[in-house]
Amino acid sequence: MKINILIAISSLFLTIVSCKQNAAKLPILGNREVAANGKDTIYQSIPDFNLLNQDSVYINNDSLKDKIYVADFFFTSCPSICPIMKKQLLRIHDKYKDNNQVAILSHTIDPKHDSVPVLKKYADKLGVSSKKWHFLYGARDVIYNMARNGYMNYADRDSLAPGGISHSGYFILVDKNRHIRGAYDGTDEKQVSQLMDDMDILLAEYK
Amino acid sequence: MRAKIISIAFSMLIICIFLSACSENEVKYQRYYADGSQIYQVHCQNCHMKDGSGLANVIPPLTDSTFLRENRKDLACYIVYGLADTIVVNGITYQTPMPAEKHLAAIDIAKVLTYITNSFGNKQGIYDVKEVEKNINNCK
């Protein structure tokens, strides 16, 4: 009888320990293929881009090479889910305010209205600076293509959606090697808390 | 002795129930408030947030009791026709346009205004449907 209890406790303990070990590293998401040598795996990575931020500075993979970042797609006049997403991104912004390994990228999907000065004004009103949080401007097709093929996200014109554009509310977590490490519902406070926990796990990889 | 205690406890319970729910107005208020909370979730919460805090200097909060009291007459108009003009809340000027909600019935506006003016630290009593109907006719 006693031995049974002992076995139960120790197996429980083992499960807990192994679970923790699994959680210590984030998976790499997206498509993958086998390299020419037949051994290595090539993971999906964020394609090259070159987009203006709210201060008219070009941002690309090079300027982000020492940072992990959270990417999302929005537009400033969006009446549906964007305000909640921005409120949640502000939580992330405030937590990592002094950590220069972290950045946030918000791509506008309404370049017709959201010019660089409009984005600048929006960023100012949120009380954030381009040191941490870039509001990126680019041609519509470029951004939509980035969303679909780069971030596995979704944005398209839709006359039925409030504001005329429909898009997903996902936050994508990208590591320093341009790999996608997580996707979270940006309108859900709990998932954003999970994202921040995962960001800490990811940052620990670079210590 | 035991029967006495039970009967006292029972009558106390009856008194409590009467005190908390006997007035018709109180029941009406509770109904308005509960329905208003649902309407708020669907039509307002995306921008003004669950706790009425708004979004930085982009979307105004609903926590300014003085503003709500002073502009009580215009609140229904803001909801029905939206806002294109700037608005000053808590000393901050907000410019983001507010979308119109023309499809909402007067009773729903009354309920959601009852919810708003009695949540987020506000306590201003029921916003009756008659008050809404009167105010909507006087929108600027």
XYZ file of C-alpha atoms in Angstrom:
347
model
C 0.000 0.000 0.000
C 2.705 2.407 1.045
C 4.715 1.586 -2.039
C 1.736 2.401 -4.238
C 1.463 5.853 -2.720
C 5.178 6.359 -3.123
C 4.992 5.431 -6.804
C 2.009 7.723 -7.342
C 3.766 10.649 -5.714
C 7.028 10.139 -7.533
C 5.337 9.774 -10.922
C 3.366 12.946 -10.253
C 6.600 14.685 -9.350
C 8.228 13.422 -12.554
C 5.315 14.680 -14.657
C 5.557 18.115 -13.108
C 9.306 18.267 -13.660
C 9.059 17.134 -17.271
C 6.229 19.560 -17.987
C 8.355 22.387 -16.724
C 11.219 21.372 -18.932
C 8.937 21.350 -21.951
C 7.739 24.843 -21.165
C 11.255 26.239 -20.915
C 11.592 26.739 -24.668
C 9.117 28.135 -27.161
C 8.406 26.243 -30.402
C 9.259 27.676 -33.809
C 6.021 28.110 -35.741
C 5.218 28.216 -39.431
C 6.173 26.148 -42.452
C 9.443 24.255 -42.464
C 11.432 22.351 -45.035
C 14.490 20.145 -45.093
C 17.731 21.760 -46.206
C 19.693 20.575 -49.255
C 22.071 18.534 -47.075
C 19.103 16.464 -45.907
C 19.774 17.094 -42.210
C 18.999 20.662 -41.213
C 15.551 22.184 -40.956
C 14.814 25.515 -42.591
C 12.165 27.358 -40.608
C 9.803 29.959 -41.968
C 11.190 33.420 -41.297
C 9.981 36.991 -41.648
C 10.768 38.137 -45.215
C 12.850 41.231 -45.938
C 11.001 44.495 -45.526
C 11.764 48.194 -45.431
C 9.014 50.373 -43.979
C 8.801 53.928 -42.640
C 7.957 54.430 -38.970
C 6.158 57.395 -37.386
C 9.398 59.392 -37.313
C 10.044 58.789 -41.045
C 12.899 56.412 -40.254
C 13.199 53.205 -42.289
C 12.762 50.054 -40.188
C 13.890 46.669 -41.521
C 15.151 43.302 -40.294
C 18.573 44.849 -39.859
C 17.412 47.513 -37.423
C 15.662 44.767 -35.415
C 18.447 42.197 -35.442
C 19.170 42.488 -31.702
C 15.551 42.557 -30.654
C 12.623 40.263 -30.128
C 9.390 41.944 -31.165
C 5.621 41.753 -31.140
C 3.894 42.540 -34.458
C 0.275 43.415 -35.126
C -1.917 44.911 -37.875
C -4.367 47.752 -37.241
C -5.588 51.138 -38.456
C -6.021 54.340 -36.481
C -9.691 54.929 -37.336
C -10.663 51.315 -36.615
C -13.786 51.223 -34.466
C -13.837 47.497 -33.710
C -11.036 45.521 -32.065
C -8.062 47.878 -32.496
C -8.536 49.998 -29.352
C -8.516 46.862 -27.192
C -5.424 45.601 -29.013
C -3.656 48.908 -28.441
C -4.649 48.851 -24.773
C -3.094 45.380 -24.466
C 0.033 46.436 -26.381
C 0.370 49.325 -23.929
C 0.628 46.722 -21.148
C 3.524 45.094 -23.023
C 5.043 48.511 -23.718
C 4.910 49.466 -20.041
C 6.387 46.164 -18.854
C 9.373 46.296 -21.234
C 9.782 50.077 -21.314
C 13.398 49.903 -20.184
C 14.376 46.709 -21.996
C 16.118 47.601 -25.257
C 15.916 43.987 -26.447
C 12.172 44.355 -26.988
C 10.285 46.212 -29.733
C 6.680 46.510 -30.902
C 5.677 46.814 -34.585
C 2.189 48.024 -35.474
C 1.525 47.950 -39.213
C -1.219 50.178 -40.543
C -3.461 48.431 -43.054
C -5.103 51.711 -44.103
C -2.232 53.682 -45.713
C -4.706 55.901 -47.540
C -5.748 57.529 -44.269
C -2.865 56.639 -41.943
C -0.036 58.721 -43.391
C 3.212 59.067 -41.432
C 2.030 62.298 -39.700
C -1.249 60.611 -38.723
C 0.712 57.697 -37.237
C 2.989 60.129 -35.416
C 0.031 61.901 -33.864
C -1.510 58.577 -32.853
C 1.723 57.413 -31.215
C 2.007 60.708 -29.359
C -1.539 60.386 -28.094
C -0.785 56.879 -26.846
C 2.232 58.406 -25.124
C 4.799 56.091 -26.744
C 7.997 56.767 -28.706
C 9.708 55.092 -31.638
C 12.487 53.974 -29.307
C 10.271 51.036 -28.430
C 7.139 51.077 -30.564
C 7.174 51.525 -34.344
C 4.026 52.435 -36.251
C 4.866 51.234 -39.743
C 3.659 52.710 -42.992
C 3.821 50.965 -46.368
C 1.859 50.452 -49.588
C -1.296 48.449 -49.088
C -0.246 45.445 -51.154
C 3.124 45.268 -49.426
C 1.527 45.259 -45.980
C -1.237 42.798 -46.881
C 1.354 40.485 -48.357
C 3.514 40.812 -45.226
C 0.515 39.940 -43.065
C -0.399 36.883 -45.068
C 2.939 35.414 -46.059
C 5.257 36.825 -43.412
C 3.252 36.724 -40.214
C 0.597 34.106 -41.130
C -1.873 36.839 -40.291
C -4.814 38.250 -42.168
C -5.899 41.648 -43.510
C -8.088 42.561 -46.452
C -10.560 45.140 -47.688
C -14.111 44.329 -46.663
C -16.955 46.759 -47.209
C -19.074 44.947 -44.625
C -16.580 45.248 -41.772
C -16.701 48.313 -39.499
C -14.183 50.793 -40.911
C -14.043 49.039 -44.303
C -11.160 46.628 -43.580
C -11.287 43.270 -41.888
C -8.242 41.877 -40.137
C -7.269 39.439 -37.445
C -6.417 40.587 -33.955
C -3.358 38.412 -33.475
C -0.102 39.477 -31.861
C 2.866 37.643 -33.411
C 6.006 37.086 -31.344
C 9.214 37.110 -33.425
C 12.689 36.182 -32.153
C 16.088 37.636 -33.076
C 16.429 35.144 -35.949
C 13.206 36.331 -37.626
C 11.380 33.161 -36.582
C 7.787 33.188 -35.334
C 7.657 31.872 -31.771
C 4.044 32.502 -30.813
C 0.651 33.890 -31.866
C -1.830 35.325 -29.360
C -5.311 36.827 -29.492
C -4.619 40.520 -28.879
C -8.137 41.186 -27.651
C -7.855 38.655 -24.831
C -6.200 39.903 -21.666
C -5.284 36.380 -20.516
C -3.573 35.494 -23.799
C -1.605 38.733 -23.683
C -0.453 37.832 -20.169
C 0.650 34.493 -21.618
C 2.491 36.395 -24.358
C 4.404 38.403 -21.774
C 5.326 35.187 -19.904
C 6.516 33.720 -23.214
C 8.528 36.848 -23.961
C 10.412 36.311 -20.697
C 11.103 32.696 -21.722
C 12.321 33.851 -25.122
C 14.530 36.582 -23.644
C 16.111 33.954 -21.362
C 17.375 32.162 -24.500
C 19.668 35.086 -25.184
C 21.190 35.355 -21.714
C -37.118 28.056 22.372
C -35.972 26.621 19.081
C -39.267 27.388 17.363
C -38.947 30.969 18.611
C -35.468 31.387 17.122
C -36.588 29.931 13.819
C -39.609 32.190 13.611
C -37.508 35.276 14.448
C -34.923 34.341 11.822
C -37.669 33.741 9.291
C -39.331 37.072 9.873
C -35.956 38.830 9.679
C -35.400 37.195 6.300
C -38.796 38.347 5.068
C -38.052 41.896 6.205
C -34.688 41.827 4.419
C -36.266 40.638 1.187
C -38.879 43.373 1.387
C -36.325 46.061 2.127
C -34.049 45.081 -0.744
C -36.589 44.474 -3.488
C -40.008 45.749 -2.555
C -39.784 49.109 -4.280
C -40.784 48.923 -7.904
C -38.212 51.528 -8.923
C -35.416 49.474 -7.462
C -36.455 46.453 -9.526
C -36.625 48.624 -12.643
C -33.179 50.045 -11.936
C -31.717 46.576 -11.490
C -33.238 45.454 -14.776
C -31.953 48.527 -16.633
C -28.504 48.089 -15.142
C -28.215 44.358 -15.956
C -29.435 44.802 -19.548
C -27.282 47.915 -19.917
C -24.194 45.921 -19.010
C -24.887 43.530 -21.920
C -25.464 46.408 -24.372
C -22.268 48.057 -23.167
C -20.264 44.911 -23.920
C -21.547 44.792 -27.498
C -21.559 48.464 -28.488
C -19.149 50.361 -26.226
C -16.563 48.113 -24.627
C -14.248 47.718 -27.619
C -13.277 51.374 -27.385
C -14.130 52.471 -23.840
C -12.839 49.218 -22.283
C -14.287 46.890 -19.677
C -13.417 49.269 -16.846
C -14.467 52.446 -18.695
C -10.875 53.687 -18.767
C -10.773 54.475 -22.519
C -7.425 54.458 -24.344
C -4.688 56.905 -23.309
C -5.315 60.257 -25.047
C -7.072 58.574 -27.968
C -10.437 57.532 -26.502
C -11.934 59.309 -23.477
C -12.721 57.451 -20.238
C -16.237 57.190 -18.825
C -14.989 57.706 -15.301
C -15.403 61.507 -15.179
C -18.549 61.811 -13.043
C -18.604 65.589 -13.305
C -18.572 65.439 -17.109
C -21.373 62.862 -17.143
C -23.447 64.986 -14.761
C -22.908 68.282 -16.570
C -23.569 66.793 -20.005
C -26.345 64.455 -18.919
C -28.747 65.948 -21.469
C -26.362 65.338 -24.379
C -25.292 61.776 -23.533
C -28.047 60.126 -25.581
C -27.211 62.383 -28.574
C -23.530 61.344 -28.406
C -24.584 57.711 -28.733
C -27.187 58.149 -31.473
C -25.313 60.602 -33.705
C -21.725 59.931 -32.690
C -19.146 62.694 -32.295
C -17.127 64.371 -35.025
C -16.059 67.345 -32.913
C -13.395 67.410 -30.222
C -14.451 66.674 -26.658
C -12.742 67.643 -23.394
C -12.870 65.050 -20.604
C -10.863 65.300 -17.405
C -8.920 68.226 -18.907
C -7.746 66.247 -21.963
C -8.913 67.068 -25.496
C -9.953 64.010 -27.527
C -10.238 64.129 -31.323
C -11.008 60.567 -32.397
C -14.480 60.514 -34.006
C -17.105 58.447 -32.214
C -19.233 56.264 -34.521
C -23.002 56.799 -34.545
C -25.262 54.045 -33.164
C -28.477 55.075 -34.897
C -29.925 51.567 -34.782
C -30.198 51.516 -30.966
C -33.728 51.884 -29.574
C -34.441 54.534 -26.939
C -34.968 51.853 -24.290
C -31.538 50.350 -25.035
C -29.907 53.770 -24.821
C -31.625 54.331 -21.479
C -30.334 50.997 -20.216
C -26.765 51.506 -21.361
C -26.708 55.051 -19.956
C -28.013 53.714 -16.657
C -25.155 51.220 -16.695
C -22.510 53.823 -17.578
C -23.674 56.484 -15.135
C -23.682 53.902 -12.337
C -20.432 52.069 -13.060
C -16.740 52.987 -13.135
C -17.127 54.965 -9.884
C -20.258 56.829 -11.036
C -23.488 56.715 -8.998
C -26.191 58.802 -10.633
C -29.330 56.644 -10.469
C -31.619 55.464 -13.241
C -31.595 57.083 -16.704
C -35.218 56.607 -17.684
C -36.381 55.881 -21.223
C -38.663 58.966 -21.070
C -35.622 61.135 -20.311
C -33.831 59.626 -23.327
C -36.774 60.250 -25.659
C -37.027 63.864 -24.520
C -33.288 64.492 -24.911
C -33.026 62.895 -28.350
C -35.635 65.314 -29.664
C -33.410 68.192 -28.569
C -30.124 66.991 -30.099
C -27.999 69.776 -31.558
